[in-house]
Amino acid sequence: MKWGDFFERMSTAKTAEELGGRTRSRSWPIAALDLGASHADLALRQGDSVETVKVAMRRPDGAGAAAAIVAALRNAGTPLGNLAELRLAQTWGLNGIVAREGRPPTLVVTEGFADLLVLARQNRADLYDPVARSSAPVFLAARNRVVTCSARMDAAGREIEPLTAEEAGSIAEAVAACAPAAVAVCLLHAHVAAAHEVALGAALERRGVGPVLLSHRVDPAPREYERAVATCAEAWLAAALDAEMAVFRDALAEAGFRGRLLSLDRTGRVAPAEALRRIDGLAGGAPALVRALAGVAREMICFDLGSRSLDISAARDGAPLLAPGGGPAGLPLRGTRVDVEAHALGGETVLPDLGVSVDAALARLELLPGGGDPALAEDAAKKAIDGFCAQVAERLFAHAVARNIDPERAMLVAAGGLGALLASHIAGELGLDRIHLAPAPDTAGALALLGAPEARVARTRVGAPLDKVTPATLAAHVEDLRAGVADLAGAAEIWTAEIAAFGEMHPERVTLSAAPASAEELRSAWQAQMEADYGVSPRGGHLFALELVAERAPDTLARAPARAPPLP
């Protein structure tokens, strides 16, 4: 797909029937808001036209974000109350995780698992480094904020040690003594039998601590470490974001907003905010951007460089590269996501040789407004910016090579306010003579968000050998999954299954051509994928889970691309 085709596709609109629910015509404006560390990027579609604007936030919080969008819409002549839909992406949580800024939650675990986050998985971080450090995200829960529970379930969900009311009360008191900003509860085998977690959650709420996040609701799957990480990250984000997002929503309502509020997830799709976990939004606008631009070139490296983070992604053969899990700062979060790699590099990064930020050095070179500090020598500022661009180029190169992409042959696309400004310089550090700017590069995330597909996800745990899965059982699962996404009218279905040879093995995600009707269909699809990926056709088969994604094509529009000018 060429750039022009992309922009033409982005100018189409759906009918009221296709949208379902509230009637919306082309006369109803739709906005997309990408919240960064210091700026709010807004894309607004009214009829056949789109305009974008970058607004500095007086305060990087809920009130500041709401004030920014109200002011931007007022300048565009569109009252907030006229919006049919507001699409939201934000990097606040991502920036906090990457920089490890925030208050870790208190963690409640089964007795004997207090060091769960420290021990992690014993996979080698680097095969050939004898002193490689573990990438376990121990910052998510301080060791002096871990409380243990003697109650225990076995792997089949049978109670081994009961949870008494007295113990639940004492645990609640121990947690309250930590004065937690949030609480994560992850008990052994809770994904099979959640009664102890539910009882503990109730005791904690009666004690008045919270918010309380329970692992069987956040990530209901086996493997305690991964479930604990997801629950701790969810609790971390609840403490960091919930209050500000509540202020943001209240301010929008006070300003007259009555439309739909959708949030971007890690796959580059949007869904109602209440349908997503907090960890689903740990990506900002980057997944939507690479999804929107993926068809422009056979291979692409895309980066968004802003105030506090560098987000890198890639695309091949018209689709963004996906990852089966993972996340920022080494978080082993489960679930397919757009493969975005985040680094703590941006305009606020302090340059070690100067002791000033990148933005301050650029202002001294008159590449940003403000004039800069005249005591800072221009030659020193230039040298420091050279070093910063070399760091960005190094990370871009490593990202591309790790994904088997040749940086010299792939299209390199820059986005973000700082990315657009330094694009040519970064390309030079890579030894490239060309680099492209994303459409409206300083607000590209918001523009792509405007065109992100809307989706719903339904998932069910099966946990049975394929030989025991009957057509009637599958039909019941398919019916339940379709009921879970029924509110999204006119959507295409994307089916996946998680299958391994035996229940004790790690499953593979298998993409299916349609809703499965029999165990043999599932086995054939799994064996075909294993043959294609690994050259083997295993026997047996254990079905862990089925997943249905209902996806509806986007409503969007964009601008023409530009070749980046040389840096002065």
Coordinates of C-alpha atoms in Angstrom, one line a residue:
M1 CA 0.0 0.0 0.0
K2 CA 1.3 3.5 -0.9
W3 CA 1.0 6.6 1.3
G4 CA -1.8 7.9 -0.9
D5 CA -3.8 4.7 -0.5
F6 CA -3.4 5.0 3.2
F7 CA -4.8 8.5 3.3
E8 CA -7.7 7.7 1.0
R9 CA -8.6 4.8 3.2
M10 CA -8.5 7.0 6.2
S11 CA -11.2 9.4 4.7
T12 CA -14.0 6.8 4.8
A13 CA -16.8 6.9 7.3
K14 CA -19.2 4.3 8.6
T15 CA -23.0 4.5 8.5
A16 CA -25.1 4.6 11.6
E17 CA -26.1 1.0 11.0
E18 CA -22.5 -0.1 10.9
L19 CA -21.6 1.7 14.0
G20 CA -24.5 0.2 16.1
G21 CA -25.9 1.9 19.2
R22 CA -25.8 5.6 19.1
T23 CA -26.4 7.1 15.7
R24 CA -23.5 9.0 14.4
S25 CA -23.2 10.8 11.0
R26 CA -20.3 12.5 9.4
S27 CA -21.5 15.8 10.9
W28 CA -20.7 14.5 14.4
P29 CA -17.1 15.3 15.2
I30 CA -14.7 12.6 16.5
A31 CA -11.5 13.4 18.4
A32 CA -8.4 11.4 19.3
L33 CA -6.2 12.5 22.2
D34 CA -2.7 11.2 22.8
L35 CA -1.5 12.4 26.3
G36 CA 2.3 12.7 26.8
A37 CA 4.5 13.9 29.6
S38 CA 4.2 17.6 28.8
H39 CA 1.9 17.9 25.7
A40 CA -1.5 16.7 24.6
D41 CA -1.8 15.8 20.9
L42 CA -5.3 16.2 19.4
A43 CA -6.7 15.0 16.1
L44 CA -10.2 16.1 15.2
R45 CA -12.3 14.9 12.4
Q46 CA -15.3 17.0 11.3
G47 CA -17.0 15.8 8.1
D48 CA -14.3 15.1 5.5
S49 CA -11.6 17.2 7.1
V50 CA -9.1 16.5 9.9
E51 CA -7.0 18.9 11.8
T52 CA -4.3 18.2 14.4
V53 CA -2.9 20.3 17.1
K54 CA -0.2 19.9 19.9
V55 CA -1.2 21.6 23.1
A56 CA 1.2 22.2 26.0
M57 CA -0.3 21.1 29.3
R58 CA 0.1 23.5 32.2
R59 CA 0.0 20.4 34.4
P60 CA 0.6 16.8 33.3
D61 CA -2.4 15.5 35.2
G62 CA -6.1 14.8 34.7
A63 CA -7.1 18.4 35.1
G64 CA -4.4 19.7 32.8
A65 CA -5.3 17.2 30.1
A66 CA -9.0 18.1 30.3
A67 CA -8.2 21.8 30.1
A68 CA -5.9 21.2 27.1
I69 CA -8.5 19.4 25.1
V70 CA -11.3 21.9 26.0
A71 CA -9.0 24.7 24.9
A72 CA -8.0 23.0 21.6
L73 CA -11.6 22.2 20.7
R74 CA -12.7 25.7 21.5
N75 CA -10.0 27.1 19.1
A76 CA -11.3 24.7 16.5
G77 CA -14.8 25.9 17.0
T78 CA -16.1 22.6 18.3
P79 CA -17.6 22.4 21.8
L80 CA -16.6 19.3 23.7
G81 CA -20.3 18.5 24.0
N82 CA -20.6 18.1 20.3
L83 CA -18.1 15.1 20.2
A84 CA -19.7 11.8 19.4
E85 CA -16.5 9.9 20.4
L86 CA -13.2 10.6 22.1
R87 CA -10.4 8.2 21.7
L88 CA -7.7 8.2 24.3
A89 CA -4.1 7.1 24.5
Q90 CA -1.7 8.1 27.3
T91 CA 2.0 7.5 28.1
W92 CA 1.7 8.5 31.8
G93 CA 1.7 4.9 33.0
L94 CA 4.3 3.8 30.5
N95 CA 6.6 6.7 31.4
G96 CA 6.3 5.9 35.1
I97 CA 7.1 2.2 34.6
V98 CA 10.1 2.9 32.3
A99 CA 11.5 5.4 34.7
R100 CA 10.4 3.3 37.8
E101 CA 8.6 6.3 39.3
G102 CA 5.7 5.6 41.6
R103 CA 4.7 3.9 44.8
P104 CA 5.0 0.1 44.6
P105 CA 1.9 -1.7 45.9
T106 CA 1.8 -4.0 48.8
L107 CA 1.8 -7.7 47.7
V108 CA -0.1 -10.5 49.4
V109 CA 1.1 -14.0 48.4
T110 CA 0.9 -17.6 49.6
E111 CA 3.2 -18.5 52.5
G112 CA 6.6 -19.6 51.0
F113 CA 6.3 -17.3 47.9
A114 CA 7.4 -14.0 49.5
D115 CA 10.4 -13.9 47.1
L116 CA 8.3 -14.7 44.0
L117 CA 9.2 -11.4 42.2
V118 CA 12.9 -11.7 43.1
L119 CA 13.4 -15.3 42.1
A120 CA 11.3 -14.9 38.9
R121 CA 12.1 -17.3 36.1
Q122 CA 15.6 -18.7 36.1
N123 CA 16.0 -18.1 32.3
R124 CA 19.4 -16.7 31.5
A125 CA 19.1 -13.0 30.6
D126 CA 22.2 -13.4 28.4
L127 CA 23.4 -16.8 27.4
Y128 CA 27.0 -15.9 27.2
D129 CA 27.3 -13.4 30.1
P130 CA 28.4 -15.3 33.3
V131 CA 27.2 -12.4 35.5
A132 CA 24.1 -11.4 33.6
R133 CA 21.6 -9.7 35.9
S134 CA 18.0 -10.9 36.0
S135 CA 15.5 -8.7 34.3
A136 CA 12.8 -9.5 36.9
P137 CA 10.8 -6.3 37.7
V138 CA 11.6 -6.3 41.4
F139 CA 10.7 -2.6 41.6
L140 CA 7.0 -3.5 41.4
A141 CA 6.8 -4.6 45.0
A142 CA 9.3 -3.7 47.7
R143 CA 10.4 -6.8 49.8
N144 CA 9.3 -5.0 53.0
R145 CA 5.8 -4.7 51.6
V146 CA 5.1 -8.4 51.1
V147 CA 2.5 -10.0 53.3
T148 CA 2.0 -13.8 53.3
C149 CA -1.1 -16.0 53.8
S150 CA -1.0 -19.5 55.1
A151 CA -4.3 -20.6 53.3
R152 CA -3.6 -22.7 50.3
M153 CA -5.3 -24.4 47.4
D154 CA -3.9 -27.3 45.3
A155 CA -3.6 -27.4 41.5
A156 CA -7.0 -29.0 41.2
G157 CA -8.7 -26.3 43.2
R158 CA -9.1 -28.3 46.4
E159 CA -8.6 -26.5 49.7
I160 CA -5.4 -27.7 51.6
E161 CA -5.3 -25.0 54.3
P162 CA -8.5 -22.9 55.0
L163 CA -8.6 -19.2 55.2
T164 CA -10.1 -18.3 58.6
A165 CA -11.8 -15.0 59.3
E166 CA -9.1 -14.3 61.9
E167 CA -6.2 -14.7 59.5
A168 CA -8.0 -12.6 56.8
G169 CA -8.4 -9.8 59.4
S170 CA -4.8 -10.0 60.5
I171 CA -3.6 -9.9 56.9
A172 CA -5.7 -6.8 56.3
E173 CA -4.2 -5.1 59.4
A174 CA -0.6 -6.0 58.2
V175 CA -1.4 -4.6 54.8
A176 CA -2.9 -1.4 56.3
A177 CA 0.3 -0.9 58.4
C178 CA 2.2 -0.5 55.1
A179 CA -0.1 2.4 54.2
P180 CA -0.3 1.1 50.6
A181 CA -1.3 3.2 47.6
A182 CA -2.7 -0.1 46.1
V183 CA -2.8 -3.8 47.0
A184 CA -2.0 -6.8 44.7
V185 CA -3.2 -10.2 45.9
C186 CA -1.7 -13.3 44.1
L187 CA -2.4 -16.6 45.8
L188 CA -1.2 -20.0 44.6
H189 CA -3.6 -21.6 42.0
A190 CA -6.1 -18.8 42.3
H191 CA -6.8 -19.0 38.6
V192 CA -8.4 -22.4 39.3
A193 CA -10.0 -21.7 42.7
A194 CA -10.4 -18.0 43.6
A195 CA -12.3 -18.3 46.9
H196 CA -9.4 -17.3 49.1
E197 CA -8.5 -14.3 47.0
V198 CA -12.2 -13.2 47.0
A199 CA -12.4 -13.5 50.8
L200 CA -9.1 -11.6 51.2
G201 CA -10.2 -8.9 48.9
A202 CA -13.4 -8.4 50.9
A203 CA -11.4 -8.2 54.1
L204 CA -9.0 -5.6 52.7
E205 CA -11.9 -3.5 51.4
R206 CA -13.6 -3.6 54.7
R207 CA -10.4 -2.4 56.3
G208 CA -10.4 0.5 53.9
V209 CA -7.2 -0.2 52.0
G210 CA -7.2 -0.1 48.2
P211 CA -7.6 -0.2 45.4
V212 CA -7.3 -4.0 45.7
L213 CA -6.4 -6.0 42.6
L214 CA -6.9 -9.8 42.6
S215 CA -4.8 -12.0 40.3
H216 CA -7.6 -14.3 39.1
R217 CA -9.3 -11.2 37.7
V218 CA -6.2 -9.5 36.2
D219 CA -4.6 -12.6 34.6
P220 CA -6.5 -15.8 35.2
A221 CA -3.9 -18.3 33.9
P222 CA -1.3 -20.7 35.4
R223 CA 2.3 -19.7 36.3
E224 CA 2.4 -17.7 39.5
Y225 CA 5.3 -15.4 38.6
E226 CA 3.7 -14.1 35.4
R227 CA 0.3 -13.7 37.2
A228 CA 2.0 -11.9 40.1
V229 CA 3.8 -9.5 37.8
A230 CA 0.6 -8.6 35.9
T231 CA -1.3 -8.1 39.2
C232 CA 1.5 -5.9 40.7
A233 CA 1.7 -3.8 37.5
E234 CA -2.1 -3.4 37.5
A235 CA -1.9 -2.3 41.1
W236 CA 1.0 0.1 40.4
L237 CA -0.9 1.7 37.6
A238 CA -4.1 1.9 39.7
A239 CA -2.2 3.9 42.3
A240 CA -0.5 6.1 39.7
L241 CA -3.4 6.7 37.3
D242 CA -6.9 6.1 38.8
A243 CA -7.2 9.4 40.6
E244 CA -6.0 11.5 37.7
M245 CA -8.1 9.7 35.2
A246 CA -11.2 10.1 37.4
V247 CA -10.4 13.9 37.5
F248 CA -10.1 13.8 33.7
R249 CA -13.4 12.1 33.2
D250 CA -15.2 14.3 35.6
A251 CA -13.8 17.4 34.0
L252 CA -14.9 16.2 30.6
A253 CA -18.4 15.5 31.9
E254 CA -18.5 19.0 33.5
A255 CA -17.5 20.5 30.1
G256 CA -20.5 18.7 28.5
F257 CA -19.0 15.6 27.0
R258 CA -21.6 12.9 26.6
G259 CA -20.1 10.8 23.8
R260 CA -18.3 7.4 23.9
L261 CA -14.8 7.3 25.5
L262 CA -12.6 4.7 24.0
S263 CA -9.0 3.8 25.0
L264 CA -6.1 2.4 23.0
D265 CA -4.7 -1.0 23.9
R266 CA -1.3 -2.7 23.3
T267 CA -2.5 -4.2 20.0
G268 CA -3.2 -0.8 18.4
R269 CA -7.0 -1.2 18.7
V270 CA -9.5 0.8 20.7
A271 CA -12.2 -0.4 23.1
P272 CA -14.4 1.1 25.9
A273 CA -12.1 2.1 28.7
E274 CA -14.0 0.0 31.2
A275 CA -13.4 -3.2 29.1
L276 CA -9.6 -2.9 29.3
R277 CA -7.1 -3.6 32.1
R278 CA -4.8 -0.8 33.0
I279 CA -1.8 -2.8 31.7
D280 CA -3.5 -3.1 28.3
G281 CA -2.7 0.6 27.8
L282 CA 1.0 0.4 28.5
A283 CA 2.1 1.7 25.1
G284 CA 0.8 5.2 24.4
G285 CA 0.0 5.9 20.8
A286 CA 2.9 3.8 19.3
P287 CA 0.9 0.7 18.5
A288 CA -1.7 2.7 16.6
L289 CA 1.0 4.5 14.7
V290 CA 2.8 1.5 13.4
R291 CA -0.5 -0.3 12.6
A292 CA -1.6 2.7 10.6
L293 CA 1.6 3.0 8.6
A294 CA 2.4 -0.7 8.2
G295 CA 1.3 -1.0 4.6
V296 CA 3.5 1.8 3.3
A297 CA 6.6 -0.3 2.8
R298 CA 7.6 -3.9 2.8
E299 CA 9.7 -3.4 5.9
M300 CA 9.6 -0.4 8.3
I301 CA 11.2 0.8 11.5
C302 CA 9.0 3.5 13.2
F303 CA 10.0 5.5 16.2
D304 CA 8.3 8.2 18.3
L305 CA 10.6 10.4 20.2
G306 CA 8.9 12.7 22.7
S307 CA 9.6 14.4 26.0
R308 CA 10.3 11.4 28.1
S309 CA 10.4 8.2 26.0
L310 CA 11.6 6.7 22.8
D311 CA 9.1 4.2 21.4
I312 CA 10.3 1.9 18.6
S313 CA 8.3 -0.5 16.5
A314 CA 8.5 -2.3 13.2
A315 CA 6.3 -3.6 10.4
R316 CA 6.8 -6.2 7.7
D317 CA 4.6 -7.2 4.7
G318 CA 1.8 -4.8 5.6
A319 CA 1.4 -5.7 9.2
P320 CA 3.0 -4.5 12.5
L321 CA 5.3 -7.0 14.1
L322 CA 3.6 -8.6 17.1
A323 CA 5.1 -10.2 20.3
P324 CA 3.5 -13.0 22.3
G325 CA 4.0 -11.1 25.5
G326 CA 6.3 -8.8 27.4
G327 CA 6.2 -5.1 27.9
P328 CA 8.2 -2.1 29.1
A329 CA 10.9 -2.3 31.7
G330 CA 11.1 -6.1 31.3
L331 CA 7.6 -6.8 32.4
P332 CA 6.7 -10.3 31.3
L333 CA 3.0 -9.5 30.6
R334 CA 1.1 -12.1 28.7
G335 CA -1.0 -11.6 25.7
T336 CA -0.3 -10.6 22.1
R337 CA 0.8 -7.0 21.6
V338 CA 2.3 -4.8 19.0
D339 CA 6.1 -5.2 19.5
V340 CA 6.9 -1.7 20.9
E341 CA 10.2 -1.2 22.7
A342 CA 10.3 1.8 25.1
H343 CA 13.4 3.6 26.3
A344 CA 13.8 6.4 28.8
L345 CA 15.2 8.9 26.3
G346 CA 13.6 12.2 25.3
G347 CA 13.6 15.9 25.5
E348 CA 13.8 15.8 29.3
T349 CA 16.8 13.5 29.3
V350 CA 19.7 15.2 31.1
L351 CA 22.9 15.2 29.0
P352 CA 25.7 13.9 31.2
D353 CA 28.4 16.1 29.8
L354 CA 26.4 19.3 30.3
G355 CA 24.1 18.7 33.2
V356 CA 21.2 20.1 31.2
S357 CA 18.3 18.5 29.3
V358 CA 18.2 17.8 25.6
D359 CA 15.5 20.5 25.2
A360 CA 17.7 23.0 26.9
A361 CA 20.6 22.2 24.5
L362 CA 18.3 22.5 21.5
A363 CA 17.0 25.8 22.8
R364 CA 20.6 27.1 23.0
L365 CA 21.0 26.1 19.4
E366 CA 17.8 28.0 18.5
L367 CA 16.1 24.7 17.4
L368 CA 13.5 25.2 20.1
P369 CA 12.0 28.4 21.4
G370 CA 13.3 30.0 24.5
G371 CA 16.8 31.1 23.6
G372 CA 18.5 28.8 26.0
D373 CA 21.2 29.6 28.5
P374 CA 23.8 31.9 26.9
A375 CA 26.4 30.5 29.4
L376 CA 26.2 27.2 27.5
A377 CA 28.7 27.0 24.7
E378 CA 27.2 26.2 21.3
D379 CA 29.9 23.7 20.5
A380 CA 29.3 21.9 23.7
A381 CA 25.5 21.8 23.0
K382 CA 26.1 20.5 19.5
K383 CA 28.5 17.8 20.7
A384 CA 25.9 16.7 23.4
I385 CA 23.1 16.5 20.8
D386 CA 25.4 14.4 18.6
G387 CA 25.8 12.0 21.5
F388 CA 22.1 11.9 22.2
C389 CA 21.3 11.2 18.6
A390 CA 23.9 8.4 18.6
Q391 CA 22.1 6.8 21.5
V392 CA 18.8 6.9 19.7
A393 CA 20.4 5.5 16.5
E394 CA 22.1 2.7 18.5
R395 CA 18.7 1.6 19.9
L396 CA 17.0 1.8 16.5
F397 CA 19.8 -0.4 15.0
A398 CA 19.5 -2.9 17.8
H399 CA 15.8 -3.1 17.5
A400 CA 15.9 -3.7 13.8
V401 CA 18.7 -6.3 13.9
A402 CA 17.0 -8.2 16.7
R403 CA 13.9 -8.6 14.4
N404 CA 15.9 -9.6 11.3
I405 CA 15.4 -6.2 9.6
D406 CA 18.2 -4.6 7.6
P407 CA 18.2 -0.9 8.7
E408 CA 19.7 0.2 5.4
R409 CA 16.8 -1.4 3.4
A410 CA 13.8 -0.7 5.6
M411 CA 11.9 2.5 5.5
L412 CA 12.8 4.6 8.6
V413 CA 9.8 6.7 9.8
A414 CA 10.2 9.4 12.6
A415 CA 7.3 10.8 14.7
G416 CA 7.0 12.8 17.8
G417 CA 8.0 16.4 18.3
L418 CA 11.6 15.6 19.0
G419 CA 11.7 12.8 16.5
A420 CA 10.7 15.2 13.7
L421 CA 13.2 17.8 14.8
L422 CA 16.2 15.4 15.0
A423 CA 15.2 13.0 12.2
S424 CA 17.9 13.8 9.7
H425 CA 20.5 13.9 12.4
I426 CA 19.5 10.4 13.7
A427 CA 19.5 9.1 10.1
G428 CA 23.0 10.4 9.7
E429 CA 24.1 8.6 12.8
L430 CA 22.8 5.4 11.2
G431 CA 24.7 6.1 8.0
L432 CA 21.4 6.6 6.1
D433 CA 20.8 9.3 3.5
R434 CA 17.0 9.4 3.9
I435 CA 14.4 9.2 6.5
H436 CA 10.6 9.8 6.3
L437 CA 8.4 11.8 8.7
A438 CA 5.1 10.3 9.7
P439 CA 2.0 12.4 8.6
A440 CA 1.7 15.4 11.0
P441 CA 4.8 14.0 12.8
D442 CA 4.5 15.9 16.0
T443 CA 0.9 14.7 16.4
A444 CA 1.2 11.4 14.5
G445 CA 0.1 9.2 17.4
A446 CA -3.2 11.1 17.8
L447 CA -3.8 11.0 14.0
A448 CA -3.2 7.2 13.9
L449 CA -5.4 6.8 17.0
L450 CA -8.2 8.4 15.0
G451 CA -7.9 5.6 12.5
A452 CA -7.4 2.7 14.9
P453 CA -9.8 -0.2 14.5
E454 CA -12.3 -0.8 17.3
A455 CA -12.3 -4.2 18.9
R456 CA -13.7 -6.4 21.6
V457 CA -11.9 -9.5 23.1
A458 CA -13.5 -12.5 24.7
R459 CA -11.5 -15.4 26.1
T460 CA -12.3 -18.7 27.7
R461 CA -10.2 -21.2 29.5
V462 CA -10.7 -24.8 28.3
G463 CA -7.9 -26.8 29.9
A464 CA -8.5 -30.2 28.4
P465 CA -6.8 -32.7 26.0
L466 CA -8.1 -32.3 22.5
D467 CA -9.3 -35.9 22.6
K468 CA -11.7 -34.9 25.3
V469 CA -13.0 -31.8 23.5
T470 CA -16.3 -32.7 21.8
P471 CA -18.0 -30.7 19.0
A472 CA -20.8 -29.9 21.4
T473 CA -18.3 -28.5 23.9
L474 CA -16.6 -26.4 21.2
A475 CA -20.0 -25.1 20.0
A476 CA -20.9 -24.0 23.5
H477 CA -17.5 -22.1 23.9
V478 CA -18.0 -20.5 20.5
E479 CA -21.5 -19.3 21.4
D480 CA -20.3 -17.9 24.7
L481 CA -17.4 -16.1 23.1
R482 CA -19.6 -14.5 20.5
A483 CA -22.0 -13.4 23.2
G484 CA -19.0 -11.6 24.8
V485 CA -18.4 -9.4 21.8
A486 CA -21.9 -9.0 20.6
D487 CA -22.1 -5.3 21.3
L488 CA -19.7 -4.6 18.4
A489 CA -21.9 -4.8 15.4
G490 CA -20.5 -5.5 11.9
A491 CA -17.2 -6.7 13.2
A492 CA -14.9 -9.3 11.6
E493 CA -13.9 -12.3 13.7
I494 CA -10.3 -13.3 14.5
W495 CA -10.0 -16.7 16.3
T496 CA -7.0 -18.0 18.1
A497 CA -6.4 -21.1 20.2
E498 CA -3.6 -21.9 22.7
I499 CA -2.4 -25.5 22.2
A500 CA 0.5 -27.6 23.4
A501 CA 1.3 -31.3 23.1
F502 CA 0.6 -31.8 26.8
G503 CA -0.9 -29.8 29.6
E504 CA 2.5 -29.4 31.3
M505 CA 4.0 -27.6 28.3
H506 CA 4.0 -24.0 27.2
P507 CA 1.2 -23.5 24.7
E508 CA 1.5 -22.0 21.2
R509 CA -0.9 -19.4 20.0
V510 CA -2.5 -20.7 16.8
T511 CA -4.4 -18.5 14.4
L512 CA -7.6 -20.1 13.0
S513 CA -9.3 -19.4 9.7
A514 CA -12.7 -19.5 11.3
A515 CA -14.6 -20.5 14.5
P516 CA -13.4 -24.1 15.4
A517 CA -16.0 -26.8 14.9
S518 CA -14.0 -29.9 16.0
A519 CA -10.9 -31.0 17.9
E520 CA -9.5 -32.3 14.6
E521 CA -9.7 -28.8 13.1
L522 CA -7.8 -27.5 16.0
R523 CA -5.2 -30.2 15.9
S524 CA -4.6 -29.8 12.1
A525 CA -4.2 -26.0 12.5
W526 CA -1.8 -26.5 15.4
Q527 CA 0.3 -29.1 13.6
A528 CA 0.4 -27.0 10.4
Q529 CA 1.7 -24.0 12.4
M530 CA 4.3 -26.1 14.3
E531 CA 5.5 -27.5 11.0
A532 CA 5.8 -24.0 9.5
D533 CA 7.5 -22.5 12.5
Y534 CA 9.7 -25.4 13.8
G535 CA 9.7 -28.1 11.1
V536 CA 7.9 -30.6 13.4
S537 CA 4.4 -32.1 13.5
P538 CA 3.8 -33.1 17.1
R539 CA 1.2 -35.6 18.3
G540 CA -1.2 -35.3 21.1
G541 CA -2.7 -31.9 21.8
H542 CA -3.9 -30.0 24.9
L543 CA -6.3 -27.1 24.4
F544 CA -5.6 -24.4 27.0
A545 CA -7.8 -21.6 25.8
L546 CA -9.9 -20.1 23.0
E547 CA -9.9 -16.4 22.1
L548 CA -12.2 -14.3 19.9
V549 CA -11.3 -10.8 18.7
A550 CA -14.1 -8.9 17.1
E551 CA -12.6 -6.1 15.0
R552 CA -14.3 -3.3 13.1
A553 CA -12.5 -1.3 10.4
P554 CA -11.4 2.2 11.2
D555 CA -12.9 5.6 10.6
T556 CA -10.0 7.9 9.7
L557 CA -8.1 10.3 7.7
A558 CA -4.5 11.7 7.5
R559 CA -2.0 13.8 5.7
A560 CA 0.7 13.4 3.1
P561 CA 4.1 12.3 4.2
A562 CA 7.3 14.3 3.9
R563 CA 11.0 13.7 3.6
A564 CA 12.8 15.0 6.6
P565 CA 14.8 18.2 6.0
P566 CA 18.5 18.3 7.0
L567 CA 19.3 19.5 10.5
P568 CA 20.7 23.0 10.4

